[in-house]
């Protein structure tokens, strides 16, 4: 749903076509092409990314990020130049995996987090200009963070 600032009114929620999930989705804005990107775990446990122009238009360009199945919600963050990162917790092992994504649909393939960091919950990504930061709760309960990418 969207918020109209001049009229101070929330719009009606609308369904993202074909998007069905058993966990929370993640949303990021890419200023490079004025796109909103929605990442969600499909019912087959694969991560899907779908986009829409901002302000809201029709959703298009669904990309399925094959190779890693997840048992939690994904995270997504976008840098100003149109590239960003998706992070997930691997189904069964809890090991975190990262994939570069482009706001127009390109993506680079999953890579296992460099130190094999395993998490009890879904990870979070934060983008600070061109630096992506990964934040997650380790299996021992400690919250850990690190820079995961520079764009």
GROMACS .gro file of C-alpha atoms in nm:
model
  151
    1UNK     CA    1   0.000   0.000   0.000
    2UNK     CA    2   0.111   0.357  -0.051
    3UNK     CA    3   0.075   0.686   0.137
    4UNK     CA    4  -0.030   1.000  -0.049
    5UNK     CA    5   0.148   1.289   0.126
    6UNK     CA    6  -0.052   1.583  -0.019
    7UNK     CA    7  -0.386   1.427   0.078
    8UNK     CA    8  -0.255   1.258   0.395
    9UNK     CA    9  -0.433   0.933   0.300
   10UNK     CA   10  -0.320   0.570   0.288
   11UNK     CA   11  -0.413   0.388  -0.031
   12UNK     CA   12  -0.586   0.052  -0.029
   13UNK     CA   13  -0.354  -0.248  -0.007
   14UNK     CA   14  -0.321  -0.450  -0.323
   15UNK     CA   15  -0.195  -0.802  -0.380
   16UNK     CA   16   0.136  -0.859  -0.559
   17UNK     CA   17   0.036  -1.093  -0.845
   18UNK     CA   18   0.171  -1.445  -0.808
   19UNK     CA   19   0.349  -1.370  -0.478
   20UNK     CA   20   0.267  -1.626  -0.210
   21UNK     CA   21   0.484  -1.680   0.097
   22UNK     CA   22   0.485  -1.828   0.445
   23UNK     CA   23   0.724  -1.565   0.582
   24UNK     CA   24   0.769  -1.190   0.577
   25UNK     CA   25   0.882  -1.022   0.254
   26UNK     CA   26   1.154  -0.758   0.229
   27UNK     CA   27   1.137  -0.433   0.034
   28UNK     CA   28   1.408  -0.201  -0.101
   29UNK     CA   29   1.412   0.112  -0.319
   30UNK     CA   30   1.659   0.160  -0.604
   31UNK     CA   31   1.697   0.528  -0.697
   32UNK     CA   32   1.897   0.442  -1.011
   33UNK     CA   33   1.583   0.339  -1.200
   34UNK     CA   34   1.311   0.451  -0.957
   35UNK     CA   35   1.220   0.090  -0.874
   36UNK     CA   36   1.084  -0.085  -0.566
   37UNK     CA   37   1.213  -0.441  -0.530
   38UNK     CA   38   1.024  -0.699  -0.327
   39UNK     CA   39   1.207  -1.014  -0.216
   40UNK     CA   40   1.007  -1.303  -0.074
   41UNK     CA   41   1.040  -1.674  -0.003
   42UNK     CA   42   0.815  -1.868  -0.237
   43UNK     CA   43   0.621  -2.173  -0.127
   44UNK     CA   44   0.901  -2.382  -0.284
   45UNK     CA   45   1.153  -2.212  -0.046
   46UNK     CA   46   1.331  -2.030  -0.330
   47UNK     CA   47   1.382  -1.654  -0.319
   48UNK     CA   48   1.181  -1.446  -0.566
   49UNK     CA   49   1.247  -1.083  -0.652
   50UNK     CA   50   0.982  -0.877  -0.830
   51UNK     CA   51   0.982  -0.506  -0.916
   52UNK     CA   52   0.756  -0.209  -0.973
   53UNK     CA   53   0.818   0.150  -1.073
   54UNK     CA   54   0.771   0.407  -0.800
   55UNK     CA   55   0.518   0.552  -0.751
   56UNK     CA   56   0.328   0.225  -0.771
   57UNK     CA   57   0.258   0.074  -1.109
   58UNK     CA   58   0.220  -0.291  -1.213
   59UNK     CA   59   0.462  -0.548  -1.071
   60UNK     CA   60   0.686  -0.706  -1.334
   61UNK     CA   61   1.012  -0.891  -1.397
   62UNK     CA   62   0.995  -1.172  -1.144
   63UNK     CA   63   1.338  -1.330  -1.093
   64UNK     CA   64   1.379  -1.660  -0.910
   65UNK     CA   65   1.716  -1.687  -0.736
   66UNK     CA   66   1.781  -2.061  -0.772
   67UNK     CA   67   2.052  -2.256  -0.594
   68UNK     CA   68   1.979  -2.200  -0.225
   69UNK     CA   69   1.655  -2.287  -0.051
   70UNK     CA   70   1.567  -2.092   0.260
   71UNK     CA   71   1.353  -2.154   0.566
   72UNK     CA   72   1.327  -1.787   0.666
   73UNK     CA   73   1.249  -1.449   0.518
   74UNK     CA   74   1.505  -1.296   0.281
   75UNK     CA   75   1.667  -0.955   0.319
   76UNK     CA   76   1.733  -0.707   0.038
   77UNK     CA   77   1.917  -0.374   0.013
   78UNK     CA   78   1.997  -0.158  -0.291
   79UNK     CA   79   2.285   0.083  -0.359
   80UNK     CA   80   2.226   0.408  -0.552
   81UNK     CA   81   2.375   0.273  -0.877
   82UNK     CA   82   2.114  -0.004  -0.925
   83UNK     CA   83   2.301  -0.301  -0.775
   84UNK     CA   84   2.225  -0.452  -0.439
   85UNK     CA   85   2.232  -0.766  -0.235
   86UNK     CA   86   1.992  -1.036  -0.117
   87UNK     CA   87   2.071  -1.243   0.193
   88UNK     CA   88   1.908  -1.565   0.317
   89UNK     CA   89   1.949  -1.833   0.577
   90UNK     CA   90   1.997  -2.172   0.410
   91UNK     CA   91   1.724  -2.423   0.482
   92UNK     CA   92   1.845  -2.689   0.727
   93UNK     CA   93   2.197  -2.558   0.799
   94UNK     CA   94   2.128  -2.195   0.893
   95UNK     CA   95   2.437  -2.084   0.697
   96UNK     CA   96   2.394  -1.740   0.541
   97UNK     CA   97   2.421  -1.691   0.166
   98UNK     CA   98   2.441  -1.367  -0.034
   99UNK     CA   99   2.363  -1.284  -0.395
  100UNK     CA  100   2.420  -0.966  -0.595
  101UNK     CA  101   2.108  -0.843  -0.773
  102UNK     CA  102   2.050  -0.567  -1.025
  103UNK     CA  103   1.732  -0.361  -1.006
  104UNK     CA  104   1.659  -0.443  -1.371
  105UNK     CA  105   1.675  -0.820  -1.318
  106UNK     CA  106   2.036  -0.933  -1.342
  107UNK     CA  107   2.192  -1.135  -1.063
  108UNK     CA  108   2.522  -1.299  -0.987
  109UNK     CA  109   2.458  -1.636  -0.819
  110UNK     CA  110   2.467  -1.728  -0.452
  111UNK     CA  111   2.787  -1.721  -0.249
  112UNK     CA  112   2.821  -1.871   0.095
  113UNK     CA  113   2.900  -1.610   0.359
  114UNK     CA  114   3.281  -1.602   0.380
  115UNK     CA  115   3.324  -1.740   0.732
  116UNK     CA  116   3.029  -1.980   0.714
  117UNK     CA  117   2.828  -1.764   0.953
  118UNK     CA  118   2.516  -1.956   1.061
  119UNK     CA  119   2.210  -1.781   1.199
  120UNK     CA  120   1.913  -1.885   1.408
  121UNK     CA  121   1.689  -1.638   1.223
  122UNK     CA  122   1.661  -1.460   0.891
  123UNK     CA  123   1.938  -1.204   0.827
  124UNK     CA  124   1.904  -0.830   0.770
  125UNK     CA  125   2.084  -0.609   0.519
  126UNK     CA  126   2.147  -0.238   0.554
  127UNK     CA  127   2.281  -0.023   0.272
  128UNK     CA  128   2.488   0.284   0.356
  129UNK     CA  129   2.539   0.455   0.019
  130UNK     CA  130   2.756   0.198  -0.161
  131UNK     CA  131   2.833  -0.033   0.135
  132UNK     CA  132   2.612  -0.328   0.230
  133UNK     CA  133   2.612  -0.452   0.589
  134UNK     CA  134   2.491  -0.796   0.699
  135UNK     CA  135   2.333  -0.827   1.045
  136UNK     CA  136   2.221  -1.156   1.199
  137UNK     CA  137   2.184  -1.347   1.524
  138UNK     CA  138   2.444  -1.624   1.549
  139UNK     CA  139   2.344  -1.973   1.668
  140UNK     CA  140   2.492  -1.885   2.010
  141UNK     CA  141   2.255  -1.587   2.042
  142UNK     CA  142   2.509  -1.312   1.974
  143UNK     CA  143   2.409  -1.042   1.728
  144UNK     CA  144   2.687  -0.998   1.472
  145UNK     CA  145   2.738  -0.764   1.181
  146UNK     CA  146   2.993  -0.707   0.905
  147UNK     CA  147   3.033  -0.525   0.578
  148UNK     CA  148   2.924  -0.777   0.314
  149UNK     CA  149   2.981  -0.583  -0.009
  150UNK     CA  150   3.106  -0.258  -0.160
  151UNK     CA  151   2.932  -0.135  -0.477
   0.00000   0.00000   0.00000
